[in-house]
CSV table of C-alpha atoms in Angstrom, one decimal:
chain,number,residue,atom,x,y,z
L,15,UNK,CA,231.5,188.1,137.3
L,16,UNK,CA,228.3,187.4,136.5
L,17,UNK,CA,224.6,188.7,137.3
L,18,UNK,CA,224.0,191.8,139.1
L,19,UNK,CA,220.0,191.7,139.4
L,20,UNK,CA,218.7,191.6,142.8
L,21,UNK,CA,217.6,188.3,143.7
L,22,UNK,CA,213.5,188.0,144.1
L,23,UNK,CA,211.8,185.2,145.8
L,24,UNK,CA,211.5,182.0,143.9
L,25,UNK,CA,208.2,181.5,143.8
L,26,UNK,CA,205.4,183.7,145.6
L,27,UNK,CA,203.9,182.2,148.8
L,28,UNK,CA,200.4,181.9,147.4
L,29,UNK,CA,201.7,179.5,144.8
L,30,UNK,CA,202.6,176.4,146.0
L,31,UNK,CA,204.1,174.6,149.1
L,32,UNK,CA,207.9,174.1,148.9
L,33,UNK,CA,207.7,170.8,147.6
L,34,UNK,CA,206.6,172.0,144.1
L,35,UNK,CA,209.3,174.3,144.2
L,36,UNK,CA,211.8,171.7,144.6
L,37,UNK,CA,210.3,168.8,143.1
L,38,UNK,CA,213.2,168.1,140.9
L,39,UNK,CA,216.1,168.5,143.3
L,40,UNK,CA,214.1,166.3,146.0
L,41,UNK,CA,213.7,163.6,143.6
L,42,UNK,CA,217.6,163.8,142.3
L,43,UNK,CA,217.9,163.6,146.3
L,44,UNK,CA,215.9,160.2,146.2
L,45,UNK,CA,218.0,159.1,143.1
L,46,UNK,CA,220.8,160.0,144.9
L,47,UNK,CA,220.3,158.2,148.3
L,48,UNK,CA,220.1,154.9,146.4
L,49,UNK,CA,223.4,154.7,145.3
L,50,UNK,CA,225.2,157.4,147.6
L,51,UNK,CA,224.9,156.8,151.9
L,52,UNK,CA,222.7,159.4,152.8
L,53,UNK,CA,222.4,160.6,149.5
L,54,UNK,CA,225.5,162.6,149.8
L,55,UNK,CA,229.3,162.6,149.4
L,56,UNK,CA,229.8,164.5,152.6
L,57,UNK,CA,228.2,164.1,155.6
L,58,UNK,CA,227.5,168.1,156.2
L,59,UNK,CA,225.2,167.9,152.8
L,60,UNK,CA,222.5,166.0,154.5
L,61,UNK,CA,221.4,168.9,156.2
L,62,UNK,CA,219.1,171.2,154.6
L,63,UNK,CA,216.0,173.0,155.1
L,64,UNK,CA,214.0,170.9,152.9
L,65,UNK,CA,215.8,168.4,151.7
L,66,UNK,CA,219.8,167.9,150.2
L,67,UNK,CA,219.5,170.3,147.4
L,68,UNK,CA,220.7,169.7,144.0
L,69,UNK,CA,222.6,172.3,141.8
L,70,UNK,CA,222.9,172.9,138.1
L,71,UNK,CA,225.3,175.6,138.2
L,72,UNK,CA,226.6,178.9,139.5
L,73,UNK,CA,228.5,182.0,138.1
L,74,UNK,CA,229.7,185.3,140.3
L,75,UNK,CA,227.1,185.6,143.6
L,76,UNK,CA,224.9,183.2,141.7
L,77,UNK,CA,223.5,179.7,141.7
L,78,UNK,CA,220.7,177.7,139.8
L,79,UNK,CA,219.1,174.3,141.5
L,80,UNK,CA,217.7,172.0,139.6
L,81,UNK,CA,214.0,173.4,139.3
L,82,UNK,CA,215.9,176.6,137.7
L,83,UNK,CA,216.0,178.7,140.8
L,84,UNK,CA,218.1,181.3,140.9
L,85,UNK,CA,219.4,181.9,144.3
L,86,UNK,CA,221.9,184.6,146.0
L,87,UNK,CA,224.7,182.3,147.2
L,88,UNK,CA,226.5,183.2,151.0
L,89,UNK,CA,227.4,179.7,151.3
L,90,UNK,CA,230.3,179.8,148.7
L,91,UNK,CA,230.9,176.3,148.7
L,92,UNK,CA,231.5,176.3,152.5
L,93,UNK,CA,234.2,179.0,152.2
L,94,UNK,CA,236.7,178.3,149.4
L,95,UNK,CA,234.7,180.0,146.5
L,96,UNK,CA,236.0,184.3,147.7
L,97,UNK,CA,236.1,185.0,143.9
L,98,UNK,CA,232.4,184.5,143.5
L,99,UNK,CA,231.5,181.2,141.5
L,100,UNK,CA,233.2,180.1,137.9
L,101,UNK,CA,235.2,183.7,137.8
L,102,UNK,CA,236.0,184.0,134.1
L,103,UNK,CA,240.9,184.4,134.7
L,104,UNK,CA,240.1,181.8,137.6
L,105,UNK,CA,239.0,179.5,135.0
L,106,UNK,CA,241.5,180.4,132.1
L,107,UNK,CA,244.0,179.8,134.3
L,108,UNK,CA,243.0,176.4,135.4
L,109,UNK,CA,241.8,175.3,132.1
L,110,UNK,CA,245.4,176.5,130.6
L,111,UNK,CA,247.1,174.9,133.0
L,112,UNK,CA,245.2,171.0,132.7
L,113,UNK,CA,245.8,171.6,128.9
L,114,UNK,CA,249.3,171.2,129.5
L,115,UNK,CA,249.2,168.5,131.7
L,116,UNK,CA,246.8,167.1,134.5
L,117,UNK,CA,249.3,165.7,137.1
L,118,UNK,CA,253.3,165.2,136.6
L,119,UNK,CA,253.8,163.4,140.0
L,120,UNK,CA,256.9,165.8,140.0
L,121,UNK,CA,257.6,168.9,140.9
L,122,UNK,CA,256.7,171.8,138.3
L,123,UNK,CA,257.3,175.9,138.2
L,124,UNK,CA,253.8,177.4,139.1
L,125,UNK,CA,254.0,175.0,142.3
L,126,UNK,CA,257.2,176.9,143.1
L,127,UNK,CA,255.8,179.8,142.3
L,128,UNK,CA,252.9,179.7,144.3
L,129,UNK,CA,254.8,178.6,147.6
L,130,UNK,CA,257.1,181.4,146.9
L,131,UNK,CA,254.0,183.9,147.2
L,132,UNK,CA,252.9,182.5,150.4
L,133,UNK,CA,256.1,182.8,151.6
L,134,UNK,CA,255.9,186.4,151.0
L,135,UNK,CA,252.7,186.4,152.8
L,136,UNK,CA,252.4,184.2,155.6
L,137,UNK,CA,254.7,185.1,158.4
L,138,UNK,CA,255.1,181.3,159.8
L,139,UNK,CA,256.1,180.3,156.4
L,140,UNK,CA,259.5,180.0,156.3
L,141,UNK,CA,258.7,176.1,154.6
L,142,UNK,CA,255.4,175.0,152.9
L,143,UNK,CA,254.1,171.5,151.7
L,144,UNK,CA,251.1,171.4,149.7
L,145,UNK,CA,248.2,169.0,150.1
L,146,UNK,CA,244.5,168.3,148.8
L,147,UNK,CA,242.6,169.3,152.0
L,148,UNK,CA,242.5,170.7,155.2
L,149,UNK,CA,242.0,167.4,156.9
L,150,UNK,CA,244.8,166.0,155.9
L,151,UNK,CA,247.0,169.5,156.2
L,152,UNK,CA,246.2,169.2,159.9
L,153,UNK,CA,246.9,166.1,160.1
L,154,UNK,CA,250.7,166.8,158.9
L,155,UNK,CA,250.8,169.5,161.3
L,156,UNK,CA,250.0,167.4,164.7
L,157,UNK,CA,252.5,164.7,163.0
L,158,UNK,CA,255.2,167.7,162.9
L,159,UNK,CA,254.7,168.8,166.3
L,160,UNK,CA,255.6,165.2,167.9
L,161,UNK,CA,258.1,164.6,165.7
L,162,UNK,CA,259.5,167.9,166.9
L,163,UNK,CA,259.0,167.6,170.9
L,164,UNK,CA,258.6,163.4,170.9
L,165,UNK,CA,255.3,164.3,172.9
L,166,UNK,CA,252.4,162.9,172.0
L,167,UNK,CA,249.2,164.7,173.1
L,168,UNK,CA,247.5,168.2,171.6
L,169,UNK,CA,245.5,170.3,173.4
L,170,UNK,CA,242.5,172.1,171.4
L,171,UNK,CA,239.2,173.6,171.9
L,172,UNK,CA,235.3,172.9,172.3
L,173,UNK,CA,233.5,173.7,169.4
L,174,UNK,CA,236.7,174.0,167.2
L,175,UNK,CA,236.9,171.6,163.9
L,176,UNK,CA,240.1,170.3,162.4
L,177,UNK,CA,239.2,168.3,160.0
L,178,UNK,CA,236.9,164.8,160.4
L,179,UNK,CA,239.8,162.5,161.1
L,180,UNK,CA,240.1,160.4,164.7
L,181,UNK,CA,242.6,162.5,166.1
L,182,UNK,CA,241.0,165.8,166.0
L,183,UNK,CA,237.7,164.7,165.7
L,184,UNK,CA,236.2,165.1,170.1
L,185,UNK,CA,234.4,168.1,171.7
L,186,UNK,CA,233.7,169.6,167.9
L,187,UNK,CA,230.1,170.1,169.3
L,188,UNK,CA,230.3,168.5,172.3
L,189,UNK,CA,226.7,168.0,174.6
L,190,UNK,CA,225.7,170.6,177.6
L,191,UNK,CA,228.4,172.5,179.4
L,192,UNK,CA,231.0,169.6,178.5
L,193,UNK,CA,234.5,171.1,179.1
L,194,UNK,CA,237.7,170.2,180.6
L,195,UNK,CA,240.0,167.8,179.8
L,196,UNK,CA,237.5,164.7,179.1
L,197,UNK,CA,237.1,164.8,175.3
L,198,UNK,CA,233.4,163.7,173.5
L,199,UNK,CA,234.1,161.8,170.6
L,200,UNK,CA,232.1,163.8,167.9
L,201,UNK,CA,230.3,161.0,166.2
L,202,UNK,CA,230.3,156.8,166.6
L,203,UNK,CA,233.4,155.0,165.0
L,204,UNK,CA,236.4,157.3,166.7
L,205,UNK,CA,238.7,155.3,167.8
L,206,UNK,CA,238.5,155.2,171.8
L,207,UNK,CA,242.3,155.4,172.0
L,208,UNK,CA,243.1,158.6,170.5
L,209,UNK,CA,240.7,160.2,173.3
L,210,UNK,CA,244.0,159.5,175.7
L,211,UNK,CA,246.0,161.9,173.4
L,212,UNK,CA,243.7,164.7,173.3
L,213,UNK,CA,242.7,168.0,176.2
L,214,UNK,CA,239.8,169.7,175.7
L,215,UNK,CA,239.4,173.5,176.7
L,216,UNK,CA,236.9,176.6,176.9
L,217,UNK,CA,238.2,178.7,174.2
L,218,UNK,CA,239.4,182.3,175.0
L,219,UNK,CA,240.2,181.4,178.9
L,220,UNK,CA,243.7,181.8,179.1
L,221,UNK,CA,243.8,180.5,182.6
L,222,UNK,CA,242.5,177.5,181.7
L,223,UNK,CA,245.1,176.6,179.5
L,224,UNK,CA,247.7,177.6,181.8
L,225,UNK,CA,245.9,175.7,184.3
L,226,UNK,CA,246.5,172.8,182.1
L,227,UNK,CA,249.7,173.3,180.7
L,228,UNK,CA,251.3,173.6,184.2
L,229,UNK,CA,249.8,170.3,185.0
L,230,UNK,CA,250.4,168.5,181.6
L,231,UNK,CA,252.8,170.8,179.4
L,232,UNK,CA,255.4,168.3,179.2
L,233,UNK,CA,253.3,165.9,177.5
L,234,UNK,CA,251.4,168.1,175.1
L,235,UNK,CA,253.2,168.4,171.5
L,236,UNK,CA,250.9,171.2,170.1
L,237,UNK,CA,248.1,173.7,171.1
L,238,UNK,CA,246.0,173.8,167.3
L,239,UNK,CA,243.2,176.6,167.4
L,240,UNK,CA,241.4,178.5,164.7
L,241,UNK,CA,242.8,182.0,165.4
L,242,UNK,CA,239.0,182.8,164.9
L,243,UNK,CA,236.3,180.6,166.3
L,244,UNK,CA,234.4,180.2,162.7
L,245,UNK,CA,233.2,177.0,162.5
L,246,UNK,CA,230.7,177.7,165.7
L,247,UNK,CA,229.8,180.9,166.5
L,248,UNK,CA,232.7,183.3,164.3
L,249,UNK,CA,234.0,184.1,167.7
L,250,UNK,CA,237.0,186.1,167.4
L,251,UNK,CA,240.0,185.9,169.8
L,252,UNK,CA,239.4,188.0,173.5
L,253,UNK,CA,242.4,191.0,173.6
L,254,UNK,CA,245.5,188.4,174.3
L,255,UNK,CA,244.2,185.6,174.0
L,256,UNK,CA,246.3,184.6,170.7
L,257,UNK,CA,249.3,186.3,171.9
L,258,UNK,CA,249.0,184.6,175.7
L,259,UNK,CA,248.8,181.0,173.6
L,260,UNK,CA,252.1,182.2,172.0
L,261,UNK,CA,253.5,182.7,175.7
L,262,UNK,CA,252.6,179.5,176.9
L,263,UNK,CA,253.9,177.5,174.2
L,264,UNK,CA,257.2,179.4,174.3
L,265,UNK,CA,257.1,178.4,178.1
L,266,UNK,CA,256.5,174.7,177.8
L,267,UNK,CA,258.2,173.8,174.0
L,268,UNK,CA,255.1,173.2,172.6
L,269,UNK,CA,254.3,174.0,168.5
L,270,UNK,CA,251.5,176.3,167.9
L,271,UNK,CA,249.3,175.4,165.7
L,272,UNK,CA,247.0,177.9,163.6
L,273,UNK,CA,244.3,176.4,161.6
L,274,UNK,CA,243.4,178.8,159.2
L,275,UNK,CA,241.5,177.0,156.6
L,276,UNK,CA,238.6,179.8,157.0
L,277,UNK,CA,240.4,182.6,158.3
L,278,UNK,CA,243.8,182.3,155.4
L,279,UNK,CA,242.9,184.5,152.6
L,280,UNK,CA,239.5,185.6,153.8
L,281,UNK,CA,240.6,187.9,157.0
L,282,UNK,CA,243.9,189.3,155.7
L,283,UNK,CA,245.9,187.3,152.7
L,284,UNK,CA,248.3,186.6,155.8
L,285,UNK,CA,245.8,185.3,157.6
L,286,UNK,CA,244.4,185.5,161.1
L,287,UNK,CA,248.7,185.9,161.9
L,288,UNK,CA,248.9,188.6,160.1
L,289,UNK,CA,245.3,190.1,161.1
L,290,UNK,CA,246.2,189.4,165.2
L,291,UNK,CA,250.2,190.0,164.8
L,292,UNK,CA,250.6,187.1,166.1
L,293,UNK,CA,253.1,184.3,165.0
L,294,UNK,CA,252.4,180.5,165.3
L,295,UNK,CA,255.1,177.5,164.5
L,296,UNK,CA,252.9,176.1,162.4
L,297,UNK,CA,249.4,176.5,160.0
L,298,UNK,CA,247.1,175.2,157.9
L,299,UNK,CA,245.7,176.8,154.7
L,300,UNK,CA,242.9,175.7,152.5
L,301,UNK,CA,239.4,176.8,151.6
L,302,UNK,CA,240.0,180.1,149.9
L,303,UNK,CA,243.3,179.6,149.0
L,304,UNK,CA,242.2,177.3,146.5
L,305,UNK,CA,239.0,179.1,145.6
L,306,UNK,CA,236.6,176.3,144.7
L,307,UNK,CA,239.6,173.8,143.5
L,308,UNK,CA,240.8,171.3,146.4
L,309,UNK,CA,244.2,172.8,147.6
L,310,UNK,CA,245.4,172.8,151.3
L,311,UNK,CA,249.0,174.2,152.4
L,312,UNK,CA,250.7,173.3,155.8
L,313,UNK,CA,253.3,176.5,156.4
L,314,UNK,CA,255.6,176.8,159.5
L,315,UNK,CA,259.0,177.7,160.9
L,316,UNK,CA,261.8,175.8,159.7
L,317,UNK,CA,262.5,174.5,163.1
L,318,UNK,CA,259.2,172.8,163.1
L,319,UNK,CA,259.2,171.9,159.1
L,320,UNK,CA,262.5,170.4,159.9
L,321,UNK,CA,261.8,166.9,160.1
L,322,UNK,CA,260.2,166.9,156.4
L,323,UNK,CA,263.3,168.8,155.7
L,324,UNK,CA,265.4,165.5,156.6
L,325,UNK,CA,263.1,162.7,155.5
L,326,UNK,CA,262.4,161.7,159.4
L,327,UNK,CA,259.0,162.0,159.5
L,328,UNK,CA,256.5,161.5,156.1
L,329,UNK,CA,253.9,163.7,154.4
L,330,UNK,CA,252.8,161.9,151.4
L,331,UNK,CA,249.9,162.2,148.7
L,332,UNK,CA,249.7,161.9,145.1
L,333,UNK,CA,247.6,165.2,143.9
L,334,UNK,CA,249.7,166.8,146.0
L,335,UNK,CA,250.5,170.3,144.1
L,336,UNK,CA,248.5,168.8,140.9
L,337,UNK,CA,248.6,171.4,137.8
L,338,UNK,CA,244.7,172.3,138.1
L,339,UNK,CA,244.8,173.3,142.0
L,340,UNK,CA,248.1,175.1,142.0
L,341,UNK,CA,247.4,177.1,139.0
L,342,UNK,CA,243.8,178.4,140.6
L,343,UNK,CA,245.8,178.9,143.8
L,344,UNK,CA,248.1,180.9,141.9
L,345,UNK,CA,245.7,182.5,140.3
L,346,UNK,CA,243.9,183.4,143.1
L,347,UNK,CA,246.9,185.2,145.6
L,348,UNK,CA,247.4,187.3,142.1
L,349,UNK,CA,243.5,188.4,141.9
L,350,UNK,CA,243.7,188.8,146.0
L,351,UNK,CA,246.9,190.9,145.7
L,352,UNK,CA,245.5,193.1,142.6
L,353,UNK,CA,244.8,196.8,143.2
L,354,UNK,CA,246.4,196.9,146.6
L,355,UNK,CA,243.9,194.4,147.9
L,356,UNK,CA,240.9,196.0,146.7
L,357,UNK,CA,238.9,192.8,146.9
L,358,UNK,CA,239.4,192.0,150.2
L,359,UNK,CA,238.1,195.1,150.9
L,360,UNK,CA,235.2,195.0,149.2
L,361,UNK,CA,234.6,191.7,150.8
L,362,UNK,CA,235.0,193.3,154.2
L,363,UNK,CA,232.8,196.5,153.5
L,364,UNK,CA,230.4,194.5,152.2
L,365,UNK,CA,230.6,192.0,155.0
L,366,UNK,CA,230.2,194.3,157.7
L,367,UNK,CA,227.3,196.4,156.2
L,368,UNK,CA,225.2,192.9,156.1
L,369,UNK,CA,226.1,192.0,159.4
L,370,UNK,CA,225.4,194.8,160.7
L,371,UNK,CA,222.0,195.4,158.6
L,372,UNK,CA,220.9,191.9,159.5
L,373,UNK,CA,221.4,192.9,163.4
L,374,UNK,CA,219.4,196.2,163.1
L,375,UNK,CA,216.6,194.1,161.4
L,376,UNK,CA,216.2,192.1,164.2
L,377,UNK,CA,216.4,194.5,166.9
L,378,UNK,CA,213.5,196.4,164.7
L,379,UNK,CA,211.5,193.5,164.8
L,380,UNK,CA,212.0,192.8,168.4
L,381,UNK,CA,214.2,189.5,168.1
L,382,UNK,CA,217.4,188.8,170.2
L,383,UNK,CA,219.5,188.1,167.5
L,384,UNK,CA,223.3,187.5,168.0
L,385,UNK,CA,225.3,188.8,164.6
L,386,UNK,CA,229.4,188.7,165.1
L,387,UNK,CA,232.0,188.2,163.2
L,388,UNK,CA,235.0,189.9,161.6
L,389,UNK,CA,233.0,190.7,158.3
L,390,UNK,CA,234.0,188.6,155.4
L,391,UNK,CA,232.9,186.0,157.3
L,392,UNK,CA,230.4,186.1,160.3
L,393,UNK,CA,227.4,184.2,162.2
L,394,UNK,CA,223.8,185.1,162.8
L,395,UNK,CA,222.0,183.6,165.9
L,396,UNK,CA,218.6,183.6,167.5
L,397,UNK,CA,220.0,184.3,171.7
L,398,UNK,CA,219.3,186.6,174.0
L,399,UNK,CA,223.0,186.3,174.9
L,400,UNK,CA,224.2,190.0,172.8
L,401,UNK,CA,227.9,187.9,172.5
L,402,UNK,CA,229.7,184.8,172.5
L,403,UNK,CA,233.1,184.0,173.2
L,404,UNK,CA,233.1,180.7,173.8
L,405,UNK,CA,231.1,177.2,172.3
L,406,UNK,CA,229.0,176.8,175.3
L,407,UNK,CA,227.5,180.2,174.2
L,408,UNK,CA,226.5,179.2,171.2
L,409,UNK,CA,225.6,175.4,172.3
L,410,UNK,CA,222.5,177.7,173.9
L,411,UNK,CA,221.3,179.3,170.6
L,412,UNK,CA,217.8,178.5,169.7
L,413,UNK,CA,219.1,176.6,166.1
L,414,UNK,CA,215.1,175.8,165.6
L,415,UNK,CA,214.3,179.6,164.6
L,416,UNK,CA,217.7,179.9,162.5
L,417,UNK,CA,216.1,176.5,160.6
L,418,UNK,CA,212.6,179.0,160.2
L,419,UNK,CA,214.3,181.8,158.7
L,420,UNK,CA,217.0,179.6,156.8
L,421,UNK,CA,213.7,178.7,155.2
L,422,UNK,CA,212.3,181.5,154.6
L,423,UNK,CA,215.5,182.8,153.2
L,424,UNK,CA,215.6,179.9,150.8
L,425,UNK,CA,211.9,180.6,149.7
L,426,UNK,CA,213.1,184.4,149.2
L,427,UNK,CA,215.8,183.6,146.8
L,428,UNK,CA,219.0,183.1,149.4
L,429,UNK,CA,221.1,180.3,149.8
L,430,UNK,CA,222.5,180.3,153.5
L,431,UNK,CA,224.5,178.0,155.7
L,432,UNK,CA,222.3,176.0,157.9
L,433,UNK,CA,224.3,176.3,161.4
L,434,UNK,CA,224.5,180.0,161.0
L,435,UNK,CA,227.7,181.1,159.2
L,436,UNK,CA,227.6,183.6,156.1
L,437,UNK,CA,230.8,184.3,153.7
L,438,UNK,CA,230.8,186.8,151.4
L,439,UNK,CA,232.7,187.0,148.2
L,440,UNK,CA,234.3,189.2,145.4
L,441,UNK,CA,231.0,188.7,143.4
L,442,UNK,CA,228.5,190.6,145.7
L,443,UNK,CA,227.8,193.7,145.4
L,444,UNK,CA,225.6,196.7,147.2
L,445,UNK,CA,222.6,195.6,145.5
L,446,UNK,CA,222.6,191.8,146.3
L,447,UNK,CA,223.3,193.1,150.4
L,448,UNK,CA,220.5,195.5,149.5
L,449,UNK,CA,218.1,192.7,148.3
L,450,UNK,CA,219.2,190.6,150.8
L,451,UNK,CA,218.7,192.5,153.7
L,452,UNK,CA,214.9,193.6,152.3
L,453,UNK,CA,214.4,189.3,152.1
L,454,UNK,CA,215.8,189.3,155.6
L,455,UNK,CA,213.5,192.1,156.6
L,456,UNK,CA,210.5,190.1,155.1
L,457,UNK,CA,211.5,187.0,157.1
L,458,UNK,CA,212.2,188.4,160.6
L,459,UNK,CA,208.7,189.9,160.5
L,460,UNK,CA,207.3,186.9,159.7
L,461,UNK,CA,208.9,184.8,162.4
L,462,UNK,CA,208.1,188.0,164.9
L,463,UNK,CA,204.6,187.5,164.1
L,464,UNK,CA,204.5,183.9,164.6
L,465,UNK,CA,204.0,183.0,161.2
L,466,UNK,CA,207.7,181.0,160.9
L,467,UNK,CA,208.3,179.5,157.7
């Protein structure tokens, strides 16, 4: 799995600015910006502390920029990489599996047998369809859900992201207090018209949704929600809040969507569903599943999979189920599974004893800091406000002193995700929380003294 040193800072402070240190990934960054828009291939790698950073390579908790620092890795490739990076019967699996062929544009065993574990797994999956990413996976769920219930509008939640496509794409951060059902288009070049087909809501306020729902449940084909907010804040669902969405639905016909690209494989290898008890009609895997290779899964009740069961309604794409992704998919349930679980419960041990390390660091130093989250996954905030449960709580965070100690973090050795959430994976271990909380330690006195980064 890779190294098991402690991380130390990259370079002490007294020798040199950050620019040395980086010199050679910021001018692969310059490079890189003449022949790629922004210098990147997805918009969400612009953002960095210093600069778009370039990598070299990474193995277990590990990765190594282009300057040859080594740095303690909690971004994980956004999510997907819960074995740790490049783990060794991952690999064998995948490269085993391209030797024999790369893509058959047919159907082939493993790609049974995989859907046959989640099956086993995912209580909505009594059908799966396999896809490349979780854009596109939601995409085939909203397309269900009308199909279904000939409605045409969904009804999802502020600060919630589904993927970057027009349909989905309002109130993922949306300015101030905005709420209600007036959607913000999250960036220029949505489409104006899809706005009509979307309602926007708090999330955890059941009232609201009813509100709205006995207003407008005969036009609204699906409620989609991450199960847990993770992509702002890692709020987790208020006592019945999942369970009152599966009410409401029931009341008004409407598919329930679950998007558990973050939460599938991370929380529980059910998911949030199985973690919450709570069923939806349909839901969206990716991330983890795949481990680092680009695999997405849409899973639901036959009822809702039933059009695709007939041929009325299309889900198309040619690396669908393609021999590489399906065989680390595979490869990971198995490694998931192995020693009744015993990964995903190191993940969540190890989890919780950063996020809760991190939260007594900053109470030592006298911070508001805001740490929450289930544990493999969680967020870290600068807010007075001790818990959020909605996006407008964590629209108020102060993101400029997260941005000091991401890069202060960065200077110690730690790779980190800019907006605030951390994954942990298979690969860490007590040391690397160790080491990392004594670099967060360092940095939270710093910023408490004024100093910043």
């Amino acid at each position: 799995m890779g190294r098991r040193d402690p991380p130390v800072p990259i370079i002490a402070a007294t020798e040199g600015s950050a620019a040395d240190r980086f010199a050679r990934s910021r001018a692969w960054h310059e490079r890189a910006s003449r022949v790629l828009a922004a210098g990147v291939s997805s918009q969400f790698r612009a953002f960095g502390v210093f600069h778009p950073m370039h990598y070299v390579r990474a193995e277990g908790a590990r990765m190594w920029d282009a300057d040859g620092n080594e740095l303690l890795d909690y971004t994980l490739a956004q999510g997907p990489c819960i074995l740790g990076h490049s783990h060794p019967e991952l690999v064998s699996r995948v490269q085993a599996a391209v030797a024999r062929a790369q893509l058959f544009a047919g159907q082939h065993e493993e790609e049974v047998l995989l859907a046959e574990a989640l099956q086993r797994l995912i209580p909505c999956a009594e059908l799966l369809r396999f896809a490349s990413s979780g854009s596109e996976a939601a995409q085939a769920c909203i397309r269900l859900a009308r199909a279904v219930t000939g409605r045409q509008r969904i009804l999802k939640f502020d600060g919630h992201y589904h993927g970057w496509l027009d349909s989905v794409a309002f109130n993922v951060a949306p300015p101030g207090n905005a709420a209600g059902d007036a959607p913000v288009p999250w960036c220029a070049g949505i489409a104006e018209s899809a706005a009509a087909d979307v309602i926007c809501l708090p999330w955890n306020d059941l009232d609201a949704v009813r509100r709205t729902m006995a207003r407008h449940g005969d036009e609204i084909a699906a409620i989609i929600t991450e199960p847990v907010m993770c992509n702002q804040g890692c709020i987790e669902p208020l006592p019945g809040f999942l369970a009152g969405l599966r009410e409401i639905c029931d009341a008004h016909g409407s598919a329930l969507i679950f998007d558990e690209i973050i939460t599938g494989f991370r929380i529980a290898l059910g998911g949030a569903q199985a973690q919450y008890g709570v069923t939806p009609d349909l839901a969206l895997f990716g991330k983890a599943l795949g481990a680092g290779f680009p695999l997405a899964a849409v899973a639901g009740r036959a009822r809702w999979m039933a059009p695709l069961q007939a041929g009325t309604t299309y889900h198309a794409g040619t690396m669908n189920g393609n021999n590489a992704c399906v065989a680390a998919g595979l490869a990971t349930v198995e490694l998931l599974e192995r020693d009744d679980h015993a990964a995903l419960r190191r993940i969540a041990r190890l989890g919780a004893a950063l996020r809760d390390g991190l939260a007594e660091r900053g109470t030592a130093h006298g911070l508001a800091l805001r740490v929450q989250g289930p544990g493999p996954m969680f967020h870290m905030a600068f807010s007075c406000l001790p818990r959020a449960t909605e996006y407008r709580h964590v629209a108020a965070d102060d993101r400029a002193a997260y941005q000091s100690f991401c890069r202060g973090m960065l200077l110690e050795g730690v790779r980190l995700i800019e907006r605030g959430l951390w994954y942990v994976s298979a690969a860490h271990t007590e040391a690397d929380v160790a080491a990392t909380l004594a670099a967060a330690d360092r940095v939270l006195a710093a910023i408490a003294a004024g100093r910043g980064t």
